[in-house]
Amino acid sequence: MTDIRGHIVGVVVDSVTEVIDLKDDAIESPPDVTGSSTSMFIQGIANTNNELHILVNLDKLISEEELEHLV
């Protein structure tokens, strides 16, 4: 569950392989990928134990119209 623009929303995924706790200083800004239509959905990246983790920005992933349909 997460709060998206004042609404509690659950997210359904195919699978989860691991849940990790990241400290704020472990999260880096996403790389600037000019021209990529998907870069706006990336909130940040983290590298732990040589594994790259991509943090998805759910607020940008769900449009206002989709959110209104859900609530």
Coordinates of N, CA and C in Angstrom, one line a residue:
M1 N 0.8 -1.2 0.0 CA 0.0 0.0 0.0 C 0.9 1.2 0.0
T2 N 0.4 2.3 -0.7 CA 1.2 3.5 -0.8 C 0.2 4.7 -0.9
D3 N 0.6 5.8 -0.6 CA -0.2 7.0 -0.7 C 0.1 7.7 -2.0
I4 N -0.8 7.8 -2.9 CA -0.6 8.5 -4.2 C -1.6 9.7 -4.2
R5 N -1.1 10.9 -4.1 CA -1.9 12.1 -4.2 C -3.1 12.1 -3.2
G6 N -2.8 11.6 -2.0 CA -3.8 11.6 -1.0 C -4.7 10.4 -1.0
H7 N -4.5 9.4 -1.8 CA -5.3 8.2 -1.9 C -4.4 7.0 -1.6
I8 N -4.9 6.1 -0.7 CA -4.2 4.9 -0.4 C -4.5 3.9 -1.5
V9 N -3.4 3.4 -2.2 CA -3.5 2.5 -3.3 C -2.7 1.3 -3.1
G10 N -3.2 0.1 -3.5 CA -2.4 -1.1 -3.5 C -1.9 -1.4 -4.9
V11 N -0.8 -2.0 -4.9 CA -0.2 -2.4 -6.2 C -0.1 -3.9 -6.3
V12 N -0.5 -4.4 -7.4 CA -0.4 -5.9 -7.7 C 0.8 -6.1 -8.6
V13 N 1.7 -7.0 -8.2 CA 2.8 -7.4 -9.0 C 2.9 -8.9 -9.2
D14 N 3.6 -9.3 -10.2 CA 3.7 -10.7 -10.5 C 4.5 -11.5 -9.5
S15 N 5.6 -10.9 -9.0 CA 6.3 -11.6 -7.9 C 7.3 -10.6 -7.2
V16 N 7.7 -10.9 -6.0 CA 8.7 -10.2 -5.3 C 9.8 -11.1 -4.9
T17 N 11.0 -10.8 -5.2 CA 12.1 -11.7 -4.8 C 12.8 -11.3 -3.6
E18 N 12.7 -10.0 -3.2 CA 13.4 -9.5 -2.0 C 12.8 -8.2 -1.6
V19 N 12.7 -8.0 -0.3 CA 12.4 -6.7 0.3 C 13.6 -6.1 1.0
I20 N 14.0 -4.9 0.7 CA 15.2 -4.4 1.3 C 14.8 -3.0 2.0
D21 N 15.6 -2.6 3.0 CA 15.4 -1.3 3.6 C 16.6 -0.5 3.2
L22 N 16.3 0.6 2.5 CA 17.4 1.5 2.0 C 17.4 2.8 2.8
K23 N 18.5 3.2 3.2 CA 18.7 4.5 3.9 C 18.7 5.6 2.8
D24 N 18.3 6.8 3.1 CA 18.2 7.9 2.2 C 19.5 8.1 1.4
D25 N 20.6 8.0 2.1 CA 21.9 8.3 1.5 C 22.3 7.2 0.5
A26 N 21.6 6.1 0.5 CA 21.9 5.0 -0.4 C 21.2 5.2 -1.8
I27 N 20.3 6.1 -1.8 CA 19.5 6.3 -3.0 C 20.1 7.5 -3.8
E28 N 20.4 7.2 -5.1 CA 20.9 8.2 -6.0 C 19.9 8.7 -6.9
S29 N 20.1 9.9 -7.5 CA 19.2 10.4 -8.5 C 19.3 9.5 -9.7
P30 N 18.2 9.3 -10.4 CA 18.3 8.5 -11.7 C 19.1 9.2 -12.7
P31 N 19.8 8.4 -13.6 CA 20.6 9.0 -14.6 C 19.7 9.8 -15.6
D32 N 20.3 10.8 -16.2 CA 19.5 11.6 -17.2 C 19.6 10.8 -18.5
V33 N 18.5 10.3 -18.9 CA 18.4 9.5 -20.2 C 17.5 10.3 -21.1
T34 N 18.2 11.3 -21.8 CA 17.4 12.2 -22.7 C 16.8 11.4 -23.8
G35 N 15.5 11.7 -24.0 CA 14.7 11.1 -25.0 C 14.0 9.8 -24.6
S36 N 14.3 9.3 -23.4 CA 13.7 8.1 -22.9 C 12.3 8.4 -22.3
S37 N 11.3 7.7 -22.8 CA 9.9 8.0 -22.3 C 9.7 7.3 -21.0
T38 N 10.6 6.4 -20.6 CA 10.4 5.7 -19.3 C 11.1 6.4 -18.1
S39 N 12.1 7.3 -18.4 CA 12.9 7.8 -17.3 C 12.1 8.6 -16.3
M40 N 11.0 9.2 -16.7 CA 10.2 10.0 -15.8 C 9.5 9.1 -14.7
F41 N 9.5 7.8 -14.9 CA 8.9 6.9 -13.9 C 9.9 6.4 -12.9
I42 N 11.2 6.7 -13.0 CA 12.2 6.3 -12.1 C 12.5 7.4 -11.1
Q43 N 12.3 7.0 -9.8 CA 12.5 8.0 -8.7 C 13.9 8.0 -8.3
G44 N 14.6 6.9 -8.3 CA 16.0 6.8 -7.9 C 16.5 5.4 -8.1
I45 N 17.8 5.3 -7.9 CA 18.5 4.0 -8.0 C 19.4 3.8 -6.8
A46 N 19.6 2.5 -6.5 CA 20.5 2.2 -5.4 C 21.3 0.9 -5.8
N47 N 22.5 0.9 -5.3 CA 23.4 -0.2 -5.6 C 23.8 -0.8 -4.3
T48 N 23.3 -2.0 -4.0 CA 23.7 -2.7 -2.8 C 24.2 -4.1 -3.1
N49 N 25.3 -4.4 -2.6 CA 25.9 -5.8 -2.8 C 26.0 -6.1 -4.3
N50 N 26.4 -5.1 -5.1 CA 26.6 -5.2 -6.5 C 25.3 -5.5 -7.2
E51 N 24.1 -5.2 -6.6 CA 22.8 -5.4 -7.2 C 22.2 -4.0 -7.4
L52 N 21.7 -3.7 -8.6 CA 21.1 -2.4 -9.0 C 19.6 -2.5 -8.7
H53 N 19.1 -1.6 -7.9 CA 17.7 -1.5 -7.5 C 17.1 -0.2 -8.1
I54 N 16.0 -0.3 -8.8 CA 15.4 0.8 -9.4 C 14.1 1.2 -8.6
L55 N 14.0 2.4 -8.2 CA 12.8 2.8 -7.4 C 11.8 3.5 -8.4
V56 N 10.6 2.9 -8.4 CA 9.6 3.4 -9.4 C 8.8 4.5 -8.7
N57 N 8.6 5.6 -9.4 CA 7.8 6.7 -9.0 C 6.4 6.5 -9.3
L58 N 5.6 5.9 -8.3 CA 4.2 5.5 -8.5 C 3.3 6.7 -8.8
D59 N 3.7 7.9 -8.2 CA 2.9 9.1 -8.5 C 2.9 9.4 -9.9
K60 N 4.0 9.2 -10.6 CA 4.0 9.5 -12.1 C 3.5 8.3 -12.9
L61 N 3.6 7.1 -12.3 CA 3.2 5.9 -13.1 C 1.7 5.9 -13.3
I62 N 0.9 6.4 -12.3 CA -0.6 6.4 -12.4 C -1.1 7.8 -12.8
S63 N -1.8 7.9 -13.9 CA -2.3 9.2 -14.3 C -3.5 9.6 -13.4
E64 N -3.8 10.9 -13.5 CA -4.9 11.4 -12.7 C -6.2 10.7 -13.1
E65 N -6.4 10.4 -14.4 CA -7.6 9.7 -14.8 C -7.7 8.3 -14.3
E66 N -6.6 7.6 -14.3 CA -6.5 6.2 -13.7 C -6.8 6.3 -12.2
L67 N -6.2 7.2 -11.5 CA -6.4 7.3 -10.1 C -7.9 7.6 -9.8
E68 N -8.5 8.5 -10.5 CA -9.9 8.8 -10.3 C -10.8 7.6 -10.5
H69 N -10.4 6.7 -11.5 CA -11.1 5.5 -11.8 C -11.0 4.5 -10.6
L70 N -9.9 4.5 -9.9 CA -9.6 3.6 -8.8 C -10.3 3.9 -7.5
V71 N -10.5 5.2 -7.3 CA -11.1 5.6 -6.0 C -12.6 5.8 -6.1

